PDB file of C-alpha atoms in Angstrom:
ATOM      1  CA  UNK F   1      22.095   7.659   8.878  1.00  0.00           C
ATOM      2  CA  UNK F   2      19.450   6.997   6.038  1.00  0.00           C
ATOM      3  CA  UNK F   3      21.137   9.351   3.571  1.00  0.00           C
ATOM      4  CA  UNK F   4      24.111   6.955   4.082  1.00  0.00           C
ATOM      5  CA  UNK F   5      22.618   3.741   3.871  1.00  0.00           C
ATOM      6  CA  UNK F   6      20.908   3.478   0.510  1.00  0.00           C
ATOM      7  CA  UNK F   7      17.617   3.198   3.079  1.00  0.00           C
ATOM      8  CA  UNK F   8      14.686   5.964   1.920  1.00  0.00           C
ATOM      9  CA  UNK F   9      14.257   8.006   5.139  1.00  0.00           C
ATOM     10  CA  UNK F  10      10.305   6.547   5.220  1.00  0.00           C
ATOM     11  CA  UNK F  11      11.800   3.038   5.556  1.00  0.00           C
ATOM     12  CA  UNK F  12      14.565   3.662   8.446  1.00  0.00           C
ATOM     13  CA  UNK F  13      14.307   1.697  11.399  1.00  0.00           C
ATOM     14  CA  UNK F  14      13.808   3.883  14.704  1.00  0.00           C
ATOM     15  CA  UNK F  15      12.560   1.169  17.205  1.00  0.00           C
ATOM     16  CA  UNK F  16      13.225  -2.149  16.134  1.00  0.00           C
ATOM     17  CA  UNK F  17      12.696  -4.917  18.740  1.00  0.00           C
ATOM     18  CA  UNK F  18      14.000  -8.033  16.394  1.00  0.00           C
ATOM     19  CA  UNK F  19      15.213  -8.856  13.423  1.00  0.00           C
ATOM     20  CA  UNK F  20      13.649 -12.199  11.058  1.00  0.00           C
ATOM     21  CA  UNK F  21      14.503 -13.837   8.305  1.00  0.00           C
ATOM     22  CA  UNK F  22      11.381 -14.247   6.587  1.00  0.00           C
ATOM     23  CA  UNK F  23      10.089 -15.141   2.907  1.00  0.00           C
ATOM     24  CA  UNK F  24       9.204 -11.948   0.537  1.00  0.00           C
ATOM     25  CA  UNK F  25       5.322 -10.645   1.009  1.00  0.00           C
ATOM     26  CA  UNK F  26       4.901 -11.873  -2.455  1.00  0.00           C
ATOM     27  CA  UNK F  27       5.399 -15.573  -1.683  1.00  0.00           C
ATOM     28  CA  UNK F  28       3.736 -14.872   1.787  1.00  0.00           C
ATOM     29  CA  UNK F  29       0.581 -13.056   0.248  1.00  0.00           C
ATOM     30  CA  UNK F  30       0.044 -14.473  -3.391  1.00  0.00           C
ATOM     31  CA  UNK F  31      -2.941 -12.549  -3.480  1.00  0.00           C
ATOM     32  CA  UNK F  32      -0.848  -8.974  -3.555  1.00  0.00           C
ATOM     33  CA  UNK F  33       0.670 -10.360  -6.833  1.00  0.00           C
ATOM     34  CA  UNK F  34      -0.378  -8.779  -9.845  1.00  0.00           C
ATOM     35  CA  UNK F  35      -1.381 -11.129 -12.841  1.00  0.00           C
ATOM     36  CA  UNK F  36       0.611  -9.343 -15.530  1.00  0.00           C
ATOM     37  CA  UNK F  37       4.241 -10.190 -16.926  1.00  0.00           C
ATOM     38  CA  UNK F  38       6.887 -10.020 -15.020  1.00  0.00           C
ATOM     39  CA  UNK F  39       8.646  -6.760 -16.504  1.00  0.00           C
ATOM     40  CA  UNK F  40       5.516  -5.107 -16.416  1.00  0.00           C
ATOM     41  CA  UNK F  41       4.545  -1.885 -14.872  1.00  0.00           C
ATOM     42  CA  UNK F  42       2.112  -3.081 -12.811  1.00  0.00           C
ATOM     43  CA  UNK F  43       5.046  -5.992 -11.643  1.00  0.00           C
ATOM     44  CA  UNK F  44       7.647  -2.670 -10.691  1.00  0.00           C
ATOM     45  CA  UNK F  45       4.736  -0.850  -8.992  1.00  0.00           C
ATOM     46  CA  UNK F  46       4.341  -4.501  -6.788  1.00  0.00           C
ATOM     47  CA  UNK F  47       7.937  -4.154  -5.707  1.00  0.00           C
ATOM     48  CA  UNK F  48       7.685  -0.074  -5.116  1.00  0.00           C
ATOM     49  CA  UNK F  49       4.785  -1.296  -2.697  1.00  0.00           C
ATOM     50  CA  UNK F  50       6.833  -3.798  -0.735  1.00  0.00           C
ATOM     51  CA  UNK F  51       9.661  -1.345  -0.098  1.00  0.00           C
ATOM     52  CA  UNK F  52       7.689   1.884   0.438  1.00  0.00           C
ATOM     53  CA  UNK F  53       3.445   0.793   1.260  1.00  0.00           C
ATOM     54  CA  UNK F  54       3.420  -2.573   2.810  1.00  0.00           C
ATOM     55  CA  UNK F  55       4.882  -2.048   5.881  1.00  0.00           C
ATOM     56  CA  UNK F  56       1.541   0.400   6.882  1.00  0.00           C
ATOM     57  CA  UNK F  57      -0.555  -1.051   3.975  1.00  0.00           C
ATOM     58  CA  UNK F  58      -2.444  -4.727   2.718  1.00  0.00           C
ATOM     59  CA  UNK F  59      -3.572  -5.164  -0.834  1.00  0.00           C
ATOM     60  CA  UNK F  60      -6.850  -8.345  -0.359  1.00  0.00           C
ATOM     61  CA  UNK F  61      -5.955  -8.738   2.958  1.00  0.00           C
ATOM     62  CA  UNK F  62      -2.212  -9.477   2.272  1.00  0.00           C
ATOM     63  CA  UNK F  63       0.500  -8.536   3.971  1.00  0.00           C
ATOM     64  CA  UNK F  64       1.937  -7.468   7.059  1.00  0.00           C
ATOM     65  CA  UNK F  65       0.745  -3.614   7.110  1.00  0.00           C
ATOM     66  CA  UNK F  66      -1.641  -2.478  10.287  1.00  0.00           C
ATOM     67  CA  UNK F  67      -1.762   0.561  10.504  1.00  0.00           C
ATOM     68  CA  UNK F  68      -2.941   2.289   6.864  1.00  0.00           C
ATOM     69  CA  UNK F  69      -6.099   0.639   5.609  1.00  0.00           C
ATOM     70  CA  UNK F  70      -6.192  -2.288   3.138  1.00  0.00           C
ATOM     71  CA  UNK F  71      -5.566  -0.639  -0.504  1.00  0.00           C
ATOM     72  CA  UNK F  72      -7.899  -3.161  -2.524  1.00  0.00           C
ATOM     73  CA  UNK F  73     -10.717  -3.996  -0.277  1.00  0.00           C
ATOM     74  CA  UNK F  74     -13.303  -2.815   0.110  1.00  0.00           C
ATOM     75  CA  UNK F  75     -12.256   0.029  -2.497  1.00  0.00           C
ATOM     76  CA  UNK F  76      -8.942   0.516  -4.315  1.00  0.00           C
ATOM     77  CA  UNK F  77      -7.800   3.969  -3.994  1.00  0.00           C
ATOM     78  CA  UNK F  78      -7.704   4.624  -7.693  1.00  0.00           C
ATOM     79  CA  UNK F  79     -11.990   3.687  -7.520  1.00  0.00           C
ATOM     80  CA  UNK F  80     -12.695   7.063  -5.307  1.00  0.00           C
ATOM     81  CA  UNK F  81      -9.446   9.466  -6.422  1.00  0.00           C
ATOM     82  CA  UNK F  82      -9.269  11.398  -9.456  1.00  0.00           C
ATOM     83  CA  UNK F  83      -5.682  10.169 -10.408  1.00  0.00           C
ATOM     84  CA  UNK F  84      -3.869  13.769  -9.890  1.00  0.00           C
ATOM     85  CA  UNK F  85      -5.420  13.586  -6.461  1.00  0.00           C
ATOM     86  CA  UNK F  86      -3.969  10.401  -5.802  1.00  0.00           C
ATOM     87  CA  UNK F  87      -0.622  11.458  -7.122  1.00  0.00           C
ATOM     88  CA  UNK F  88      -0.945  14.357  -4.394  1.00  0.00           C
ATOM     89  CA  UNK F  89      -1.962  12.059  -1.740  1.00  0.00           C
ATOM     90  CA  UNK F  90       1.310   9.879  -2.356  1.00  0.00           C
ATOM     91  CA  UNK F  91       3.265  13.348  -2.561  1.00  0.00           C
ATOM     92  CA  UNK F  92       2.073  14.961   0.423  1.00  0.00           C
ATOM     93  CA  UNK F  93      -0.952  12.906   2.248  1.00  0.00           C
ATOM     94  CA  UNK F  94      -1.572  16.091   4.182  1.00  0.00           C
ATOM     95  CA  UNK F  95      -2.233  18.275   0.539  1.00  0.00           C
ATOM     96  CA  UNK F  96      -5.276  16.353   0.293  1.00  0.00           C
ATOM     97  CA  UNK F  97      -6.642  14.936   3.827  1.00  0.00           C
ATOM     98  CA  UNK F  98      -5.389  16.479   7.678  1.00  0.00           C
ATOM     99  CA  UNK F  99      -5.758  15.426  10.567  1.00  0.00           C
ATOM    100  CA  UNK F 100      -4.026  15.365  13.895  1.00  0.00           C
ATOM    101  CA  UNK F 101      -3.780  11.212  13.885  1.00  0.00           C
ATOM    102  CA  UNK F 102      -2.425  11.274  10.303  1.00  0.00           C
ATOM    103  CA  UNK F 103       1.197   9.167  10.207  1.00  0.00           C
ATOM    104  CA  UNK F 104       1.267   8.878   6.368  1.00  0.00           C
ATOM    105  CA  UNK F 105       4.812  10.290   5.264  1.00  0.00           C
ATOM    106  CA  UNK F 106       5.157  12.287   2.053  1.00  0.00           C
ATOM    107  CA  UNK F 107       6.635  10.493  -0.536  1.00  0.00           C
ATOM    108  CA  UNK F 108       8.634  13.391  -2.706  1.00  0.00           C
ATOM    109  CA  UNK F 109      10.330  13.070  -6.092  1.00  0.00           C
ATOM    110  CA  UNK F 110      13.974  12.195  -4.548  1.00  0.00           C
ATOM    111  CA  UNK F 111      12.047   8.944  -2.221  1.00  0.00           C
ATOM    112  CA  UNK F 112      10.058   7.546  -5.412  1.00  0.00           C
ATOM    113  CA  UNK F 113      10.561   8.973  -9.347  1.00  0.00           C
ATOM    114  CA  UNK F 114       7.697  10.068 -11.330  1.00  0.00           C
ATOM    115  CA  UNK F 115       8.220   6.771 -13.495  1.00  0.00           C
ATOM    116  CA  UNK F 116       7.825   5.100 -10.184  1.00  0.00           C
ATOM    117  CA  UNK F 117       5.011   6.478  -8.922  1.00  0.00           C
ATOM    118  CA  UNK F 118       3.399   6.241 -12.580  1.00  0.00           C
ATOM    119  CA  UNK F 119       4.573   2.036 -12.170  1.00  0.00           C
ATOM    120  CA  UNK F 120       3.082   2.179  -8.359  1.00  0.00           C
ATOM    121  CA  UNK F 121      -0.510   3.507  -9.912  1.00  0.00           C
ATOM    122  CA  UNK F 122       0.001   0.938 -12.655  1.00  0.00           C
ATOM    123  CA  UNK F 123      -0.314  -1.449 -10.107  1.00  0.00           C
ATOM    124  CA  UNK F 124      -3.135  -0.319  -7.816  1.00  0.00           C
ATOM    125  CA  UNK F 125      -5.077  -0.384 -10.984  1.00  0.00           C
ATOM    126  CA  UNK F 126      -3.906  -3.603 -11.914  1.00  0.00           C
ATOM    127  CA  UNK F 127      -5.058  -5.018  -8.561  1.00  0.00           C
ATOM    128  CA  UNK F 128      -8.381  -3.383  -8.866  1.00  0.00           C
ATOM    129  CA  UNK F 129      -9.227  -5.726 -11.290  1.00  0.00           C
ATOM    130  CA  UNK F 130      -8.044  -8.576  -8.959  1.00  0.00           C
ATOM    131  CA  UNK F 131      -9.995  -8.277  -6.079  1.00  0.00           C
ATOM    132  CA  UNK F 132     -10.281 -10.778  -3.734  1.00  0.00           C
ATOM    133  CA  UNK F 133     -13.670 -11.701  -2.412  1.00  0.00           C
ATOM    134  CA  UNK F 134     -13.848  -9.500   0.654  1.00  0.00           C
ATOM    135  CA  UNK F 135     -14.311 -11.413   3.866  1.00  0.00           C
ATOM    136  CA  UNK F 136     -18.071 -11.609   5.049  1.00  0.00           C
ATOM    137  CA  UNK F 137     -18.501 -10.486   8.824  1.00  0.00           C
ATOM    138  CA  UNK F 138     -18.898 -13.810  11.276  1.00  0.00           C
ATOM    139  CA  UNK F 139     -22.971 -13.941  11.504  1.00  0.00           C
ATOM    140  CA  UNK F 140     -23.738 -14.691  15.071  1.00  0.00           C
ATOM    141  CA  UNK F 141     -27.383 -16.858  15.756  1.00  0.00           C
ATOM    142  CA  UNK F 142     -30.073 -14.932  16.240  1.00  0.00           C
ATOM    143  CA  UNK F 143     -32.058 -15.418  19.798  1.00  0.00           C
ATOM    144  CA  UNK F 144     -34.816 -16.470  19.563  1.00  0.00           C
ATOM    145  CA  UNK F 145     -37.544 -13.582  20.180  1.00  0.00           C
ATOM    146  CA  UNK F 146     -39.013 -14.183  23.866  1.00  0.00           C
TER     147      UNK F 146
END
């Protein structure tokens, strides 16, 4: 049971087909590490993203998240949201944006603490300043014109 387990209820396993020991996304994906200290706010909101985004989410293409779109590129989500709207969308995705395909769970007070959610905007905006260069679509060669 999640309750019992110290695992938040968005993070318990319900179909898992292996387990791997692999290397934190931060080593994996430099490029999702913000360039602040270590103690930082924006550092603690990387961390809240590895446990609670990354496994739906990429920051510059990093990480191992497919099914939530990349949250630095094209646009970081604090570039488009008015920050209380953003805090909603974390809350309660639904309070904001509906639809029947929608899968993002709501994130309430007792899953992640207003400090932490203050920490995990601390570090969107952190990584808005660091984005990568966003990959350039494969150009194929034109025919020529017959």
């Amino acid at each position: 049971m999640p309750e019992k387990s110290g695992v938040s209820p968005e993070q318990w396993p319900f179909q898992i087909e292996s387990i791997a020991d692999v290397e934190p996304l931060e080593k994996r994906y430099p490029q999702i590490v913000p360039q602040a200290q270590a103690d930082s706010a924006a550092w603690r909101g990387m961390h809240l993203f590895t446990v609670n985004c990354a496994s739906c989410h990429r920051i510059n293409g990093g990480g191992d998240g497919a099914v939530g779109p990349d949250l630095n590129l094209p646009f970081n989500p604090t570039e488009y949201f008015q920050e209380d709207f953003l805090r909603r969308l974390i809350r309660d995705s639904s309070s904001v944006r509906n639809w029947p395909q929608r899968v993002m769970p709501a994130f309430s007070e007792t899953v992640l603490s207003d400090t932490q959610l203050d920490d995990l905007l601390a570090y969107l905006h952190q990584m808005a300043k660091q984005k990568a260069a966003a990959p350039q679509p494969q150009s194929s060669p034109q025919s020529p014109q017959q």
